Amino acid sequence: MASFLVLALALFASGTWAVDRGNFKTCDQSAFCKRQRALKPSESPYRALLETMELTNTRLTLQLINDNNKVRLLLELYRLQGNMTRVKINELKPLKPRFEVPDVLIRDPPTEPLSLLSQDENGVVLSLGSESQRVILSARPFRLDIVEGRDVLMSLNSRGLLAFEHLRMRKDTFSYKVTSTVASVWDNIKRVFTSQADPESENKEEVDPANQDETAKEDEDKVEDGMWEETFKSHSDGKPSGPSAVSLDFSLPGVEHVYGIPEHADTLRLKTTENGDPYRLYNLDVFQYELYNPMALYGAIPVMLAHNTQRTTGIFWLNAAETWVDISSNTAGKTVFGKMLDYVQGSSETPQTDVRWISESGIIDVFLMLGPTPKDVFAQYASLTGTQAFPPLASLGYHQCRWNYNDQEDVRAVDAGFDEHDIPYDFIWLDIEHTDGKRYFTWDPHKFASPKEMLQGLKDKKRKMVAIVDPHIKVDSNYKIHNEIRSRGFYIKNKDGGDYEGWCWPGSAGYPDFTRPDMRAWWASMFAYDQYEGATDNLYTWNDMNEPSVFNGPEVTMHKDAMHGAWEHRDVHNLYGFYVQMATMEGLIQRSGGVERPFVLTRAFFAGSQRLGAVWTGDNAAEWDHLKISIPMCLSLGLVGVSFCGADVGGFFKSPSTELLVRWYQTGAYQPFFRAHAHLDTPRREPWLFGPENTALIREAVRQRYTLLPYWYQQFYNTHQTGEPVMRPLWVEYPEDTATFAVEDEFLIGRDLLVHPVTEEGSRGVTAYLPGKDEVWFDVHTYQKHNGAQNLYIPVTMSSIPVFQRGGSIIPRKMRVRRSSTCMEQDPFTLIVALNPQRTAVGELYIDDGHTFSFNNKEFIHRRLSFANNILSSVNLAPEANFSTDSWVERILVLGASKPSKVTMKTADGQESQVEFDFDASMSVLTLRKPGMNAGADWTVTLQ
């Protein structure tokens, strides 16, 4: 058996296989998806019982009844602060509680008053605050419409696809027969006495919600494959409560573009799914995944954004079970000519996108984010689940990783190689081989015998390390972590009550139940310096395999009938990685006494994971299409809160050509998380191993990243405050420009930098779309000015990274690149002032200590930089804050400038001095040399 396991793990680790799609379910192979998808749009069997309606200051409740089986549901409707509506649907009297997702919302969302505008036998109309915004609840069939003025923003159950499989007892069991016999006798007794007391009662509609079996129709007795037990390959999934799926459809009039619901290796704009599988949300370890399909990957965020030129809205489906999302559109498949023909012929059909969510268990709990702008939707979602954690500045630098650096000498040699070749980096990473036999929180006693000495060597150079800590625990009675977890009863249980075990990297492994707060607290305590032997304050953590990955499990993950206390794994599956990262993050914070910001990378994630750290796009391949797909994958994550995203530079599997490797570095340098990583079986690919010419190209890409660290850091501070994505699609800033709606080969960093990486092999040029009808863009390398609202062809060489700064912006840089970001902490700034056609520009500068939570105590500098009327000024945006810096402004470039006769600078104490300058008339670039003011001070520079 042991030899078989070793062989199986070796095969799994081999990079020669592509994804075996047969290991993962299609909708037809997922019983609940197949069952629900078989329901076609029609009149809904559900109606609202208006006589049960209760309206308080904070919510509306009423009962829904399914006329096919008489099962009743409870509808709750809330108007939330910030232009959101929450809709919850649960069984009125479930056989046992149904799972409701905890810990994802940062608080109980504050409500605002609902008021009744009108009511009749057909339904009710409620006000959502403003006179023009209303909820129309139709009774027969049940339907919700959210309306603003004459426009329907969103409809629920308009296609009649609401489905709620109620929990029930299996009818062929002894306990059911006893219960139903007793109930039947009691019902007969009640019926006799009731009919004697009220002769008309037999004609009345049955209103007892507990009396479901008596009134259920034949479909209640019908048992379909997969309702009580499901088999996939050799794996059996027992379902003691039977079918429990929930489903609801949403119609979005006027919408042709929807986005989000990561993680999928697919286009930014979501495709329609009528002719294939729905998009699947089910965290899975998908080995060398395929591109451009709706298969599930490592993470699942059930949030979709809808956008047109008038409005942006969002749907947040709060459910942690396996979920499928169907998308259809009445304009799908129509060519541009077809749409023009509709217009010429006067076709009045309004574009509409219909979305259907199907989850295996839990309840319907959905948040409708009504915008109206993209940034309103970001703020609305952030108010529910929080914003991106503000990372340590060093984590925005470059990360060097592979599976695996062999030993301490290897780490030392790689570290020295970066210095020898003058390439900066901040973090070096260790994968699973650094441990003692895949026992996490340990070090290989031969290869990493002196971890503190190794970490101190990095610290002396102001560098850091990340070591992997996975959530599968080697079953070994000599392993402290395993013994502690087992003795405390913290392992997930199998359906028979024993500790669940599966295969992963250590061989036989147990899986801690991270849904338990006491388990998470214990795990966090293991990162303390007196527990994690060899750890120091410059060691950070990486959680991999936390979907969870179970090599011998169904779909390479955990059996759904495993137990987390009272809940089945099917209820909580997509939360597992979220909880692993949460516990790890808490451990890193606690070890410093709550002082230091953590850095934790995760592969699996859910809604709210943005609060916990960074994610990456998993086990990609060294192929050009994988380079291209990294852009829409990270853009999709940013739209739903996760800004700290990146892809393995160079590709994890296979070996990149030198051209692909260079282009990947050039792309990765402009994506939020910048890490190179490679598989165990690939040749070494440190940046200097491909000849001096390619080393120079990679060095330049990495150095460009480091010069922009002040801007990156400012963008992460902004997303931490607002929820706006750092790396964002063009349509977010240009919401009325339809030419931007499907662009996914270029992106913005913040508002002001546009990046169009070169992602085609052998490319001699790229065509970039520069948005903004009345705007200008400046090439950041040449300072050449280009008008907006055009497709610009850009000739490229191997050194080209097409990047443009928006006219009207001011971007801070640090041009003195050193070996790590920490070495640059007190270095001077260069300000790049790019003027718009009105000859104005604005920007910000944010500075703090770069690594602690002191910014929460107002220990930072936040300044507004503005240029107008030939005066450049720096004004304090946070007068109540208190922080000082030694950094100063050593250079200012004004792009699109005119030549002044003289330049003067005035500081806060009234001192005035002249500033030396150069003017390049051919490019209209004014360079101010060594103005010398402190970066945290008030000052003005006047061009005369």
PDB file of N, CA, C and O in Angstrom, residues 770-794:
ATOM      1  N   LEU A 770      -6.822  53.826 -26.124  1.00  0.00           N
ATOM      2  CA  LEU A 770      -6.660  54.891 -25.138  1.00  0.00           C
ATOM      3  C   LEU A 770      -8.022  55.555 -24.949  1.00  0.00           C
ATOM      4  O   LEU A 770      -8.535  56.189 -25.870  1.00  0.00           O
ATOM      5  N   PRO A 771      -8.651  55.400 -23.789  1.00  0.00           N
ATOM      6  CA  PRO A 771     -10.012  55.909 -23.597  1.00  0.00           C
ATOM      7  C   PRO A 771     -10.025  57.405 -23.282  1.00  0.00           C
ATOM      8  O   PRO A 771      -8.995  58.018 -23.005  1.00  0.00           O
ATOM      9  N   GLY A 772     -11.222  57.968 -23.321  1.00  0.00           N
ATOM     10  CA  GLY A 772     -11.405  59.358 -22.909  1.00  0.00           C
ATOM     11  C   GLY A 772     -11.400  60.323 -24.072  1.00  0.00           C
ATOM     12  O   GLY A 772     -10.336  60.694 -24.571  1.00  0.00           O
ATOM     13  N   LYS A 773     -12.594  60.748 -24.467  1.00  0.00           N
ATOM     14  CA  LYS A 773     -12.727  61.597 -25.661  1.00  0.00           C
ATOM     15  C   LYS A 773     -11.935  62.887 -25.551  1.00  0.00           C
ATOM     16  O   LYS A 773     -11.306  63.345 -26.514  1.00  0.00           O
ATOM     17  N   ASP A 774     -11.945  63.502 -24.384  1.00  0.00           N
ATOM     18  CA  ASP A 774     -11.277  64.796 -24.214  1.00  0.00           C
ATOM     19  C   ASP A 774     -10.017  64.670 -23.371  1.00  0.00           C
ATOM     20  O   ASP A 774      -9.574  65.634 -22.737  1.00  0.00           O
ATOM     21  N   GLU A 775      -9.412  63.463 -23.379  1.00  0.00           N
ATOM     22  CA  GLU A 775      -8.237  63.245 -22.544  1.00  0.00           C
ATOM     23  C   GLU A 775      -6.996  63.022 -23.393  1.00  0.00           C
ATOM     24  O   GLU A 775      -7.076  62.789 -24.603  1.00  0.00           O
ATOM     25  N   VAL A 776      -5.851  63.119 -22.736  1.00  0.00           N
ATOM     26  CA  VAL A 776      -4.579  62.793 -23.375  1.00  0.00           C
ATOM     27  C   VAL A 776      -3.846  61.796 -22.488  1.00  0.00           C
ATOM     28  O   VAL A 776      -4.079  61.714 -21.277  1.00  0.00           O
ATOM     29  N   TRP A 777      -2.967  61.015 -23.126  1.00  0.00           N
ATOM     30  CA  TRP A 777      -2.168  60.006 -22.432  1.00  0.00           C
ATOM     31  C   TRP A 777      -0.710  60.183 -22.825  1.00  0.00           C
ATOM     32  O   TRP A 777      -0.403  60.453 -23.984  1.00  0.00           O
ATOM     33  N   PHE A 778       0.186  60.013 -21.854  1.00  0.00           N
ATOM     34  CA  PHE A 778       1.616  60.176 -22.089  1.00  0.00           C
ATOM     35  C   PHE A 778       2.317  58.830 -21.941  1.00  0.00           C
ATOM     36  O   PHE A 778       2.147  58.138 -20.930  1.00  0.00           O
ATOM     37  N   ASP A 779       3.090  58.458 -22.947  1.00  0.00           N
ATOM     38  CA  ASP A 779       3.936  57.269 -22.850  1.00  0.00           C
ATOM     39  C   ASP A 779       4.927  57.488 -21.705  1.00  0.00           C
ATOM     40  O   ASP A 779       5.672  58.469 -21.695  1.00  0.00           O
ATOM     41  N   VAL A 780       4.950  56.578 -20.717  1.00  0.00           N
ATOM     42  CA  VAL A 780       5.777  56.820 -19.526  1.00  0.00           C
ATOM     43  C   VAL A 780       7.264  56.676 -19.830  1.00  0.00           C
ATOM     44  O   VAL A 780       8.102  57.109 -19.025  1.00  0.00           O
ATOM     45  N   HIS A 781       7.609  56.070 -20.962  1.00  0.00           N
ATOM     46  CA  HIS A 781       9.019  55.873 -21.288  1.00  0.00           C
ATOM     47  C   HIS A 781       9.561  57.006 -22.159  1.00  0.00           C
ATOM     48  O   HIS A 781      10.702  57.437 -21.971  1.00  0.00           O
ATOM     49  N   THR A 782       8.740  57.484 -23.101  1.00  0.00           N
ATOM     50  CA  THR A 782       9.215  58.512 -24.047  1.00  0.00           C
ATOM     51  C   THR A 782       8.616  59.882 -23.767  1.00  0.00           C
ATOM     52  O   THR A 782       9.098  60.877 -24.304  1.00  0.00           O
ATOM     53  N   TYR A 783       7.542  59.938 -22.982  1.00  0.00           N
ATOM     54  CA  TYR A 783       6.772  61.156 -22.670  1.00  0.00           C
ATOM     55  C   TYR A 783       6.013  61.701 -23.878  1.00  0.00           C
ATOM     56  O   TYR A 783       5.518  62.840 -23.864  1.00  0.00           O
ATOM     57  N   GLN A 784       5.890  60.902 -24.932  1.00  0.00           N
ATOM     58  CA  GLN A 784       5.107  61.331 -26.091  1.00  0.00           C
ATOM     59  C   GLN A 784       3.632  61.383 -25.720  1.00  0.00           C
ATOM     60  O   GLN A 784       3.114  60.519 -25.021  1.00  0.00           O
ATOM     61  N   LYS A 785       2.953  62.413 -26.206  1.00  0.00           N
ATOM     62  CA  LYS A 785       1.540  62.629 -25.884  1.00  0.00           C
ATOM     63  C   LYS A 785       0.650  62.056 -26.981  1.00  0.00           C
ATOM     64  O   LYS A 785       0.930  62.207 -28.169  1.00  0.00           O
ATOM     65  N   HIS A 786      -0.465  61.401 -26.554  1.00  0.00           N
ATOM     66  CA  HIS A 786      -1.436  60.831 -27.487  1.00  0.00           C
ATOM     67  C   HIS A 786      -2.836  61.219 -27.045  1.00  0.00           C
ATOM     68  O   HIS A 786      -3.126  61.278 -25.848  1.00  0.00           O
ATOM     69  N   ASN A 787      -3.705  61.441 -28.000  1.00  0.00           N
ATOM     70  CA  ASN A 787      -5.093  61.776 -27.686  1.00  0.00           C
ATOM     71  C   ASN A 787      -5.859  60.527 -27.274  1.00  0.00           C
ATOM     72  O   ASN A 787      -5.573  59.410 -27.722  1.00  0.00           O
ATOM     73  N   GLY A 788      -6.876  60.741 -26.419  1.00  0.00           N
ATOM     74  CA  GLY A 788      -7.732  59.640 -26.003  1.00  0.00           C
ATOM     75  C   GLY A 788      -8.759  59.300 -27.056  1.00  0.00           C
ATOM     76  O   GLY A 788      -8.835  59.934 -28.117  1.00  0.00           O
ATOM     77  N   ALA A 789      -9.569  58.280 -26.771  1.00  0.00           N
ATOM     78  CA  ALA A 789     -10.621  57.791 -27.662  1.00  0.00           C
ATOM     79  C   ALA A 789     -10.059  57.382 -29.015  1.00  0.00           C
ATOM     80  O   ALA A 789     -10.606  57.691 -30.073  1.00  0.00           O
ATOM     81  N   GLN A 790      -8.956  56.625 -28.971  1.00  0.00           N
ATOM     82  CA  GLN A 790      -8.384  56.114 -30.219  1.00  0.00           C
ATOM     83  C   GLN A 790      -7.702  54.778 -29.969  1.00  0.00           C
ATOM     84  O   GLN A 790      -7.263  54.467 -28.864  1.00  0.00           O
ATOM     85  N   ASN A 791      -7.623  54.002 -31.056  1.00  0.00           N
ATOM     86  CA  ASN A 791      -6.806  52.790 -31.053  1.00  0.00           C
ATOM     87  C   ASN A 791      -5.433  53.167 -31.576  1.00  0.00           C
ATOM     88  O   ASN A 791      -5.293  53.604 -32.721  1.00  0.00           O
ATOM     89  N   LEU A 792      -4.436  53.006 -30.739  1.00  0.00           N
ATOM     90  CA  LEU A 792      -3.080  53.451 -31.065  1.00  0.00           C
ATOM     91  C   LEU A 792      -2.199  52.249 -31.343  1.00  0.00           C
ATOM     92  O   LEU A 792      -2.052  51.363 -30.487  1.00  0.00           O
ATOM     93  N   TYR A 793      -1.626  52.197 -32.532  1.00  0.00           N
ATOM     94  CA  TYR A 793      -0.666  51.136 -32.839  1.00  0.00           C
ATOM     95  C   TYR A 793       0.694  51.519 -32.292  1.00  0.00           C
ATOM     96  O   TYR A 793       1.190  52.626 -32.526  1.00  0.00           O
ATOM     97  N   ILE A 794       1.307  50.578 -31.550  1.00  0.00           N
ATOM     98  CA  ILE A 794       2.586  50.855 -30.900  1.00  0.00           C
ATOM     99  C   ILE A 794       3.596  49.816 -31.362  1.00  0.00           C
ATOM    100  O   ILE A 794       3.472  48.625 -31.031  1.00  0.00           O
TER     101      ILE A 794
END
